Short mmCIF file of C-alpha atoms and ligand atoms in Angstrom, two decimals:
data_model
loop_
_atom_site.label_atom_id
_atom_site.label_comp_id
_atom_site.label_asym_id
_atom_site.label_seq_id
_atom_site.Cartn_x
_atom_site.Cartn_y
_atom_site.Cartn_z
CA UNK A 156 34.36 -85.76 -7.36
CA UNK A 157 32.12 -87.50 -10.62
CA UNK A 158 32.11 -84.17 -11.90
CA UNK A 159 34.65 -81.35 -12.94
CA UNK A 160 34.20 -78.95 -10.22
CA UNK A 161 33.41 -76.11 -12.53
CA UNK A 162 30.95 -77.74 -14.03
CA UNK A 163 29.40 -78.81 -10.41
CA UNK A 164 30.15 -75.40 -9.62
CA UNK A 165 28.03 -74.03 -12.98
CA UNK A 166 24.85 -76.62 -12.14
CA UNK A 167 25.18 -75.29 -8.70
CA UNK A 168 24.20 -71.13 -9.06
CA UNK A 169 21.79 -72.41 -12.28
CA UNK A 170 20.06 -74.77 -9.82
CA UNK A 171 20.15 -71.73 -6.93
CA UNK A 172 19.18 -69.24 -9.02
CA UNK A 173 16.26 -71.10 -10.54
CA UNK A 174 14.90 -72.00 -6.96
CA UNK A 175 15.12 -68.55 -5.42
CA UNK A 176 11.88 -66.57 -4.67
CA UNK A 177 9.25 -69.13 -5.96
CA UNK A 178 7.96 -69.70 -2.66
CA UNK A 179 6.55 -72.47 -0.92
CA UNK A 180 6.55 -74.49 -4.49
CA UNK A 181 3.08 -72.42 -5.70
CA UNK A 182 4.65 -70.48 -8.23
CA UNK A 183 3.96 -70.90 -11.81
CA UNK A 184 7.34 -71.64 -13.30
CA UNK A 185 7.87 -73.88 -10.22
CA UNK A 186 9.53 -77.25 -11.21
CA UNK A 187 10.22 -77.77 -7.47
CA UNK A 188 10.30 -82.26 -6.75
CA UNK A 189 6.91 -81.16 -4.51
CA UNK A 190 5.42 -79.30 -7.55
CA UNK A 191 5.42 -82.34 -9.53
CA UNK A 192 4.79 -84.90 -7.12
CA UNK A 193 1.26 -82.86 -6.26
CA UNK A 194 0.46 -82.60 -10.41
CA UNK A 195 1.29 -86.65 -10.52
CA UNK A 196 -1.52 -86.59 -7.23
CA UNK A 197 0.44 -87.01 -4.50
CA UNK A 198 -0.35 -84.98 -1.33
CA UNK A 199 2.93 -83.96 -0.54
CA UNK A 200 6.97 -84.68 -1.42
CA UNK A 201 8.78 -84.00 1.50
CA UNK A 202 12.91 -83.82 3.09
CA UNK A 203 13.20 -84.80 6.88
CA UNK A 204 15.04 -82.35 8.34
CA UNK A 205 17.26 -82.50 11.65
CA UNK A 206 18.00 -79.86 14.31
CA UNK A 207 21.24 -78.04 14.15
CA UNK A 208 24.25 -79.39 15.97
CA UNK A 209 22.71 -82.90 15.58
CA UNK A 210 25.70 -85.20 14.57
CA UNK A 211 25.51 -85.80 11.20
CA UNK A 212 24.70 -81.58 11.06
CA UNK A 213 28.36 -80.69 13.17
CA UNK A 214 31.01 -78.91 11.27
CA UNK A 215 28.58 -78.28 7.91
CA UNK A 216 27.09 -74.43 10.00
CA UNK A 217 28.73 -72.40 6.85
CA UNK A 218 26.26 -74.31 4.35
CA UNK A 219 22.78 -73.82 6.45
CA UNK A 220 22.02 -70.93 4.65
CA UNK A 221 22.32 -72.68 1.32
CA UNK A 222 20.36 -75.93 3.00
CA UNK A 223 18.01 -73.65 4.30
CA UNK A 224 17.27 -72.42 0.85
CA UNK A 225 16.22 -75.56 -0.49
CA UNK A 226 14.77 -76.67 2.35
CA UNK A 227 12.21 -74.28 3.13
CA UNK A 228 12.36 -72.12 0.28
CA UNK A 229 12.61 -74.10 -3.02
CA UNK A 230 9.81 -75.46 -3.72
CA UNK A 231 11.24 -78.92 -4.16
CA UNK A 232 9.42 -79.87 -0.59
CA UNK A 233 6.19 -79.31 1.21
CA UNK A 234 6.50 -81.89 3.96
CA UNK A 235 9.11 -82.67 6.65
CA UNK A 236 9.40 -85.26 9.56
CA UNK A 237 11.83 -84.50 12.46
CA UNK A 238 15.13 -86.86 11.77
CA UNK A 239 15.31 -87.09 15.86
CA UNK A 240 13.93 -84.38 17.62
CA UNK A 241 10.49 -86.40 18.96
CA UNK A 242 12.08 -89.95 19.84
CA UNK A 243 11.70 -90.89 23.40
CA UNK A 244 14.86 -90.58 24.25
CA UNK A 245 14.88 -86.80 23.91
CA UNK A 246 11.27 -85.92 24.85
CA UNK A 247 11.39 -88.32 27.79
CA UNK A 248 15.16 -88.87 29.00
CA UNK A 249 13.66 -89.23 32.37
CA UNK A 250 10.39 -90.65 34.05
CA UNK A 251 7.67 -88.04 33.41
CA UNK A 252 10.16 -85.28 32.59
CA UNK A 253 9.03 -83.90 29.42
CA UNK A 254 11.37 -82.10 27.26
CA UNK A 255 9.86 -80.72 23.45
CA UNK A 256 13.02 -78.37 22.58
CA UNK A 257 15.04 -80.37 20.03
CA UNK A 258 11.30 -81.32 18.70
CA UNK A 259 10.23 -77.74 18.54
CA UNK A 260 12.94 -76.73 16.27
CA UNK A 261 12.14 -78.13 13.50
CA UNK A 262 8.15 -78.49 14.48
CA UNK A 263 7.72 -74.87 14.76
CA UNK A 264 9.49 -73.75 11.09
CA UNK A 265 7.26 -76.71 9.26
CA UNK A 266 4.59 -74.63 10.82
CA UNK A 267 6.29 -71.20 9.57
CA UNK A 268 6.82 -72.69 6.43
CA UNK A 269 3.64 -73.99 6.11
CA UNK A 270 4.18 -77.42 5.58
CA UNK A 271 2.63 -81.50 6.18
CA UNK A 272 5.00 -82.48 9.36
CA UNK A 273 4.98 -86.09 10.25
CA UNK A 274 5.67 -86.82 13.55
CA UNK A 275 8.07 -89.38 14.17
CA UNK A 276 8.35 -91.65 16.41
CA UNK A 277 6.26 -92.47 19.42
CA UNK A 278 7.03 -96.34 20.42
CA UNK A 279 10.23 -97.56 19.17
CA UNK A 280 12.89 -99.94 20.57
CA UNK A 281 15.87 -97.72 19.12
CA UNK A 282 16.52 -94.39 20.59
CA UNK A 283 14.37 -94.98 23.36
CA UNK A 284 15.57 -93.52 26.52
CA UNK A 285 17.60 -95.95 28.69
CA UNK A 286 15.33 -95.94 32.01
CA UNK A 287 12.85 -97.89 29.98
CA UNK A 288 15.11 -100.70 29.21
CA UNK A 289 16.98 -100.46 32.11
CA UNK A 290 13.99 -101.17 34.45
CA UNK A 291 12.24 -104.29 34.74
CA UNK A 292 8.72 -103.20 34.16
CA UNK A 293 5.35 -105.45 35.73
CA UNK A 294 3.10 -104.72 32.74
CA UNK A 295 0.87 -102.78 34.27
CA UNK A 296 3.87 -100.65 35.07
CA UNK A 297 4.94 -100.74 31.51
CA UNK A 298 1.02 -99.94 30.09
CA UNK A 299 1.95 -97.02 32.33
CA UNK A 300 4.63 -95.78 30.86
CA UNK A 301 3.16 -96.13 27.02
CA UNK A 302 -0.27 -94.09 27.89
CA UNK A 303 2.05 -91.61 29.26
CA UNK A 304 4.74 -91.08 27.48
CA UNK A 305 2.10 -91.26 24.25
CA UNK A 306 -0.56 -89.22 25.89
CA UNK A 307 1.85 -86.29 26.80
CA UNK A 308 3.75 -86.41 23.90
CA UNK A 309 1.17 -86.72 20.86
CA UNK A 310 -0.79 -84.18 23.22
CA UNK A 311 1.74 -81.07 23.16
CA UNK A 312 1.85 -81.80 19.12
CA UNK A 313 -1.79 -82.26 19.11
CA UNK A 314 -2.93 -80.78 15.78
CA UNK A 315 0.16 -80.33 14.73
CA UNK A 316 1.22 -83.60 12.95
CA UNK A 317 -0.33 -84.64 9.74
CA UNK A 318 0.32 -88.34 10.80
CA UNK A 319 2.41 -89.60 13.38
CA UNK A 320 4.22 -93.13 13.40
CA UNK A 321 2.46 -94.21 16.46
CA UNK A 322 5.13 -97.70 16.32
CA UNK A 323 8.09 -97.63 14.45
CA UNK A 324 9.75 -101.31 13.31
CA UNK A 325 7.85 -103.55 15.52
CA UNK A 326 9.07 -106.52 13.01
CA UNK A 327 11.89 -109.21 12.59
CA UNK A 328 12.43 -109.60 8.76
CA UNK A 329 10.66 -113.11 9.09
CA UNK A 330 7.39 -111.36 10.04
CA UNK A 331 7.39 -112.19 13.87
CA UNK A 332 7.86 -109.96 16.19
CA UNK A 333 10.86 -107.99 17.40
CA UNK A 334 11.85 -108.55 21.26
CA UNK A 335 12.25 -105.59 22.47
CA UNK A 336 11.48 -104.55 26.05
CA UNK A 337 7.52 -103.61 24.99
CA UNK A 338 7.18 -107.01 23.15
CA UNK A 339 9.30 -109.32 25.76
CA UNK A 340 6.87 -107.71 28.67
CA UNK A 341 3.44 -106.78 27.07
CA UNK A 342 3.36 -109.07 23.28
CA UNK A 343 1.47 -107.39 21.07
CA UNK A 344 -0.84 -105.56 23.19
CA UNK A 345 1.68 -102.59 23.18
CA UNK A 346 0.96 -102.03 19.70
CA UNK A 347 -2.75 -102.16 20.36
CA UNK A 348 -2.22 -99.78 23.33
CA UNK A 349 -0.11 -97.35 21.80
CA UNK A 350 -2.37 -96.64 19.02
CA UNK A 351 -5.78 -96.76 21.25
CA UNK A 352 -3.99 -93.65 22.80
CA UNK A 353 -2.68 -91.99 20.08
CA UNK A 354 -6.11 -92.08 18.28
CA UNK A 355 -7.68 -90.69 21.62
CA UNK A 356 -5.45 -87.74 22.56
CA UNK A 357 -4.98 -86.80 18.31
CA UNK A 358 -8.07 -87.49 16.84
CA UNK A 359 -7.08 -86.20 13.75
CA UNK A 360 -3.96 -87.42 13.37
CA UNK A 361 -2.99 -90.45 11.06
CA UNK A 362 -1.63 -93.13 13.13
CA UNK A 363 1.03 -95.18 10.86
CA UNK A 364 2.93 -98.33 11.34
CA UNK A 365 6.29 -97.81 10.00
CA UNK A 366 9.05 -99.84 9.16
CA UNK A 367 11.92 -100.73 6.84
CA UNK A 368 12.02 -103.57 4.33
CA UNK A 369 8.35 -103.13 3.08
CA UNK A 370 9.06 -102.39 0.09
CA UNK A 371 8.76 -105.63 -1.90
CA UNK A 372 6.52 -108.74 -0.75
CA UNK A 373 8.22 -110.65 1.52
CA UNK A 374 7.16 -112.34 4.92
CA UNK A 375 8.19 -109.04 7.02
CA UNK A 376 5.29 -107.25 4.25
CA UNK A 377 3.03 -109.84 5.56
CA UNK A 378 3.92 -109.39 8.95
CA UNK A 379 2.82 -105.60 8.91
CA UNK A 380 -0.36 -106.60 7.06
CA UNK A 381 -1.21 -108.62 10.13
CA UNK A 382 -0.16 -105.71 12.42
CA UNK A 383 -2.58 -103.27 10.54
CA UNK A 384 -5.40 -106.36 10.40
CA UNK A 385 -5.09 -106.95 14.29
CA UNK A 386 -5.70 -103.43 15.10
CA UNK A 387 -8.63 -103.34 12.19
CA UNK A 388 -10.43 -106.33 14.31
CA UNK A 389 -10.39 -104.67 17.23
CA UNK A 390 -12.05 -101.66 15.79
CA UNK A 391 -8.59 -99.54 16.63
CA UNK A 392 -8.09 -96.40 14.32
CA UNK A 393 -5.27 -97.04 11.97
CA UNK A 394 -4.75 -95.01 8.99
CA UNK A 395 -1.48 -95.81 7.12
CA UNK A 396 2.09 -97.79 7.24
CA UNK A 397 4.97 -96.25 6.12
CA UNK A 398 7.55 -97.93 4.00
CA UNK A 399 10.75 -96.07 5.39
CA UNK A 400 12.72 -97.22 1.94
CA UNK A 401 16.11 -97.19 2.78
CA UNK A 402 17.25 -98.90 0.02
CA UNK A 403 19.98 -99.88 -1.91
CA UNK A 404 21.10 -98.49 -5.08
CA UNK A 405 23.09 -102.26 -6.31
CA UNK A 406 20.15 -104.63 -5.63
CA UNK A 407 17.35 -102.25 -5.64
CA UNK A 408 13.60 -103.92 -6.32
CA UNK A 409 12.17 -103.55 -9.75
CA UNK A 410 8.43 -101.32 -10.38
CA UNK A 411 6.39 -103.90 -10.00
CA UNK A 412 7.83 -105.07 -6.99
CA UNK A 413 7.15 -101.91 -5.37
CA UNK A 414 3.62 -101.51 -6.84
CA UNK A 415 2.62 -105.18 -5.10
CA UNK A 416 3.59 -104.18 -2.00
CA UNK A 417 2.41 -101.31 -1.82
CA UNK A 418 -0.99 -102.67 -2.90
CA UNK A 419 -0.76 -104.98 -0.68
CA UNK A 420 -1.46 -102.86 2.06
CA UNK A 421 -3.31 -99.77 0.02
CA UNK A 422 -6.03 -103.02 -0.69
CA UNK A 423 -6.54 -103.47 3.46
CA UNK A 424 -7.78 -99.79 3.05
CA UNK A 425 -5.01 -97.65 4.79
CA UNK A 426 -2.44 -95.28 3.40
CA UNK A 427 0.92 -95.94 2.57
CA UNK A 428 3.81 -93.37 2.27
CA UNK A 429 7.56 -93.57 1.74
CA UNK A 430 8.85 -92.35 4.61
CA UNK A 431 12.52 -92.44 4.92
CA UNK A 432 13.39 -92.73 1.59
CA UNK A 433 17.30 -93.12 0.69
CA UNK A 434 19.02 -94.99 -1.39
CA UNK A 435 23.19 -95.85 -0.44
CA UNK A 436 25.76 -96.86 -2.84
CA UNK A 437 29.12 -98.33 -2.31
CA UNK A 438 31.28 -95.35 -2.07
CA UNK A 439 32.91 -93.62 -4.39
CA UNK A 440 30.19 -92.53 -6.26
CA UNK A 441 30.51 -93.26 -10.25
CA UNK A 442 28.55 -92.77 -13.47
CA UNK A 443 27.50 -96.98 -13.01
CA UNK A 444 26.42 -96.79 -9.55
CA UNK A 445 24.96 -93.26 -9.80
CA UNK A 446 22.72 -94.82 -13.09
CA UNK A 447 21.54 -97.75 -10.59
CA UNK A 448 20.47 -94.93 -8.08
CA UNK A 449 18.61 -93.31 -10.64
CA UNK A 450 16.71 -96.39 -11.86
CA UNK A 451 16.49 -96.87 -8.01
CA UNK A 452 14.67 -93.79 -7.33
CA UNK A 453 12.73 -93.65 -10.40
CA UNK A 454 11.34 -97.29 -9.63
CA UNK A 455 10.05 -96.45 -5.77
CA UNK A 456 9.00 -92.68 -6.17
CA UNK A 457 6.98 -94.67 -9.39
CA UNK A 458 5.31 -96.92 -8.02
CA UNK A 459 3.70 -94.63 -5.29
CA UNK A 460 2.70 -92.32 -8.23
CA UNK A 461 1.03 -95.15 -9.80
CA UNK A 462 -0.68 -96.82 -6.64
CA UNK A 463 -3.80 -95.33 -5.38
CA UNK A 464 -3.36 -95.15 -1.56
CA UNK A 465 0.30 -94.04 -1.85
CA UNK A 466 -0.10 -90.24 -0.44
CA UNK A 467 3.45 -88.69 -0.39
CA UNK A 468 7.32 -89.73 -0.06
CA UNK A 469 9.72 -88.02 2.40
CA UNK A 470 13.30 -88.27 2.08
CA UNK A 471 15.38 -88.77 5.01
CA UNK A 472 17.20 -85.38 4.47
CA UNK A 473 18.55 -84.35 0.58
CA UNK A 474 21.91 -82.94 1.45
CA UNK A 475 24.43 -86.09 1.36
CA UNK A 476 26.43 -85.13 4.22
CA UNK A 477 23.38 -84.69 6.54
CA UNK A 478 22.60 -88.49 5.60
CA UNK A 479 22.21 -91.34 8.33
CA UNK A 480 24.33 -93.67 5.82
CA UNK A 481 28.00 -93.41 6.23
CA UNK A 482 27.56 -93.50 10.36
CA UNK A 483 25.73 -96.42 9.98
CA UNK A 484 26.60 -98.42 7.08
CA UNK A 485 30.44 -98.53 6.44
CA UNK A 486 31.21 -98.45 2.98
CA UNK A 487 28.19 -96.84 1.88
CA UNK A 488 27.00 -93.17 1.17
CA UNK A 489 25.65 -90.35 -1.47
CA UNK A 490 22.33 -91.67 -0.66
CA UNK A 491 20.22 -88.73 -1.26
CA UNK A 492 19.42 -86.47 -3.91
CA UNK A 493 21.92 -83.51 -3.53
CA UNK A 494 26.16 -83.91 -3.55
CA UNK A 495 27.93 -82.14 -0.95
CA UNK A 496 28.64 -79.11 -3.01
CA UNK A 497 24.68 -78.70 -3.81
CA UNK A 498 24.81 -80.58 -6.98
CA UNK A 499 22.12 -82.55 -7.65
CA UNK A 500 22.65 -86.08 -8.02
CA UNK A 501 21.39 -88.15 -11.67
CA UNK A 502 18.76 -89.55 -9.21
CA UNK A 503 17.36 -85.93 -9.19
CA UNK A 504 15.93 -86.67 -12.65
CA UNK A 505 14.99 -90.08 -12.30
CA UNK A 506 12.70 -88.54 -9.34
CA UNK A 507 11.49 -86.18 -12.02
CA UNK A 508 10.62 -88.76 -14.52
CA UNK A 509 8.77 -90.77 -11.78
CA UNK A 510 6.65 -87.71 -10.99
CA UNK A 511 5.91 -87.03 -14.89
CA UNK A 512 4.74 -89.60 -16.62
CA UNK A 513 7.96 -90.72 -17.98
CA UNK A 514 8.56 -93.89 -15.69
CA UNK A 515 7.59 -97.14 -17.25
CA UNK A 516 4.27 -98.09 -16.63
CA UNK A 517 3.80 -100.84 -14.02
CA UNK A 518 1.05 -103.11 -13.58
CA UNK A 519 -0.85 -100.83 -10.51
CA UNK A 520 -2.14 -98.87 -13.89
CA UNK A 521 -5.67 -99.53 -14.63
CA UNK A 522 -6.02 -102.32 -12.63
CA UNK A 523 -8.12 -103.24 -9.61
CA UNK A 524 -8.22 -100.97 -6.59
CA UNK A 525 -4.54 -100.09 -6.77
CA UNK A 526 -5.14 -98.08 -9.86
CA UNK A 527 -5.99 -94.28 -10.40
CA UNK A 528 -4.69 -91.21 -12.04
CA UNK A 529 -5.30 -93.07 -15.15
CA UNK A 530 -6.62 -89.64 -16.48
CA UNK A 531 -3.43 -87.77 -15.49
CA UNK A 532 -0.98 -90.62 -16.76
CA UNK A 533 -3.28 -90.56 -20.03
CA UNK A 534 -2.87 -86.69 -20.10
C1 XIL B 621 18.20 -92.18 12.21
C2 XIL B 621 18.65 -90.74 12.13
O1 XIL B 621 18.69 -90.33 10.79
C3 XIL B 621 20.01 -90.57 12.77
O2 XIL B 621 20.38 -89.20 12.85
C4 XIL B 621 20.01 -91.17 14.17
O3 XIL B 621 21.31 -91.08 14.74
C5 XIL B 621 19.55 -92.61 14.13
O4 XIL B 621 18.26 -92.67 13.53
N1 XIL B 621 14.72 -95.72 10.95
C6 XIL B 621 14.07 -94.68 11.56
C7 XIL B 621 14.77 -93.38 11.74
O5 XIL B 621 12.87 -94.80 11.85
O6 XIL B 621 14.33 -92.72 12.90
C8 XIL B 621 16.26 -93.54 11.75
O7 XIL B 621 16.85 -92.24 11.79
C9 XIL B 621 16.73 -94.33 10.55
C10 XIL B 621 16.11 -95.70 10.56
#
């Protein structure tokens, strides 16, 4: 515990009872995270959400109403992205058996609620469903299998999703590609596929690229630069990458970092959004590593404030122990923006500062195509 609990327990019911009853983040007094980010001129700031009884959801039922809350109710978000419900291995498990329920769940209360879904994720080598790697495809057969899978499942959300990431992490870190079973049998033409169909069952969707480790120039930046250029050349609708930012709160990239990369793609005329955005720390949490988070936070959320092209940021989830992290990443955790009793982490406020003017200025202000909102960061 950083904090002593009555204290947590005192910044908890303020923080409730300061949230309840403003709606979907409208109200006046609203200081909700998706308030701000939409003054700042963002579209959207957003929490992925998961379905209940996922695994990182089991054993926490006694707090949904109190995640719900914030969730839905807060006004901190007005955008969410199923954490797992769309990925092919539960909307596909088997050959042209089509199953939407885990999707549905949290699909249909973004549409209750009123809020930007992103749809998440329709080609991806991870959490795919094990027939596809287990057979070995002709590629016609496998061409098959893409159109299909992406034709019937961008089709029953059709209208639905404000973007969808039509390919998720496609990418070594070295820029070349990743060999997974639609690269080793098809090369790039699966991405070119994948998003010819996407753009002709969803019209209006906004098909994204998205990956991790975008977030700074490197040769893996480049390499989705190419990806979005290749599909450009052929004349194949593509509308934004996403920069999942799952990031790190010890060695985290500095503002301007941020800003050039994300330039670097908002100048090749697409969008760019974060994501997936958490940031880990070496567990325990303490005041030093929390105060890297902050800066951490503050930094990213920043520099898509002060990039034209950068439209929103999604967290993946806000509630600590509904985090990815600790199953994945050993000695890591507190990643997002709320502790496990409901407390909001420092981070909270270096989000806040991002979204109000009270960030450092980078160099994306006033400068070239990558700047706007010079009148609201003037104001
Ligand atoms: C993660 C989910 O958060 C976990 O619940 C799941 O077990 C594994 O996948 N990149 C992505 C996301 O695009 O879909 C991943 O989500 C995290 C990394």
């Amino acid at each position: 515990m950083h904090l002593p609990s009555s204290l947590v327990l005192l910044a908890a019911s303020l923080s409730m009872g300061m949230d309840a009853g403003k709606g979907k983040g409208n109200g006046k007094n609203c200081k909700g995270l998706d308030v701000l980010a939409k003054k700042a001129g963002l579209k959207y700031f957003g929490s992925a959400t998961d379905s209940p009884g996922q695994r990182e959801r089991a054993g926490y039922e006694e707090v949904y109403p109190q995640y719900d809350q914030i969730m839905w109710e807060s006004g901190e978000f007005s955008q969410t992205t199923p954490t797992n419900g769309q990925k092919w291995l539960f909307v596909e498990p088997t050959r042209g058996v089509f199953n939407y329920t885990e999707g549905d769940i949290v699909t249909s209360l973004a549409k209750k609620h009123g809020m930007y879904l992103r749809c998440h994720a329709l080609v991806w080598h991870s959490q795919l469903a094990p027939w596809v790697e287990e057979t070995t495809w002709t590629a016609d057969e496998l061409r098959q299998v893409i159109v299909d899978h992406v034709t019937k499942v961008a089709g029953y959300w059709k209208g639905q999703c404000y973007a969808w990431d039509v390919v998720n992490e496609a990418l070594n870190e070295d820029g070349t590609y990743r060999e997974s079973v639609f690269y080793n049998v098809l090369g790039e033409e699966y991405i070119k596929l994948a998003f010819e169909t996407a753009a002709k069952v969803d019209p209006k969707a906004k098909l994204y690229y998205n990956d991790y480790n975008l977030e700074w120039p490197s040769a893996k930046t480049e390499g989705a630069q190419r990806i979005v250029k290749m599909l450009q050349d052929e004349g194949i609708k593509v509308d934004g990458v996403g920069l999942q930012a799952h990031l790190v709160a010890e060695s985290h990239p500095t503002l301007d970092q941020h800003i050039d990369a994300i330039k670097g793609f908002a100048d090749l005329g697409v969008e760019v959004a974060l994501t997936e955005l958490d940031i880990r720390l070496t567990v325990p949490a303490n005041a030093s590593n929390l105060a890297m988070q902050k800066e951490a936070y503050k930094n990213v959320v920043g520099a898509c404030v002060q990039v034209d092209g950068c439209i929103g940021v999604t967290l993946w989830d806000f509630y600590d122990p509904f985090s990815w992290v600790p199953y994945v990443f050993n000695t890591e955790g507190a990643a997002l923006l709320w502790f496990e009793d409901f407390s909001k982490h420092p981070a909270y406020d270096g989000v806040v500062e991002a979204l109000t003017n009270k960030t450092s200025k980078g160099k994306g202000k006033g400068k070239g195509k990558g700047a706007k909102r010079a009148t609201l960061w003037n104001a």
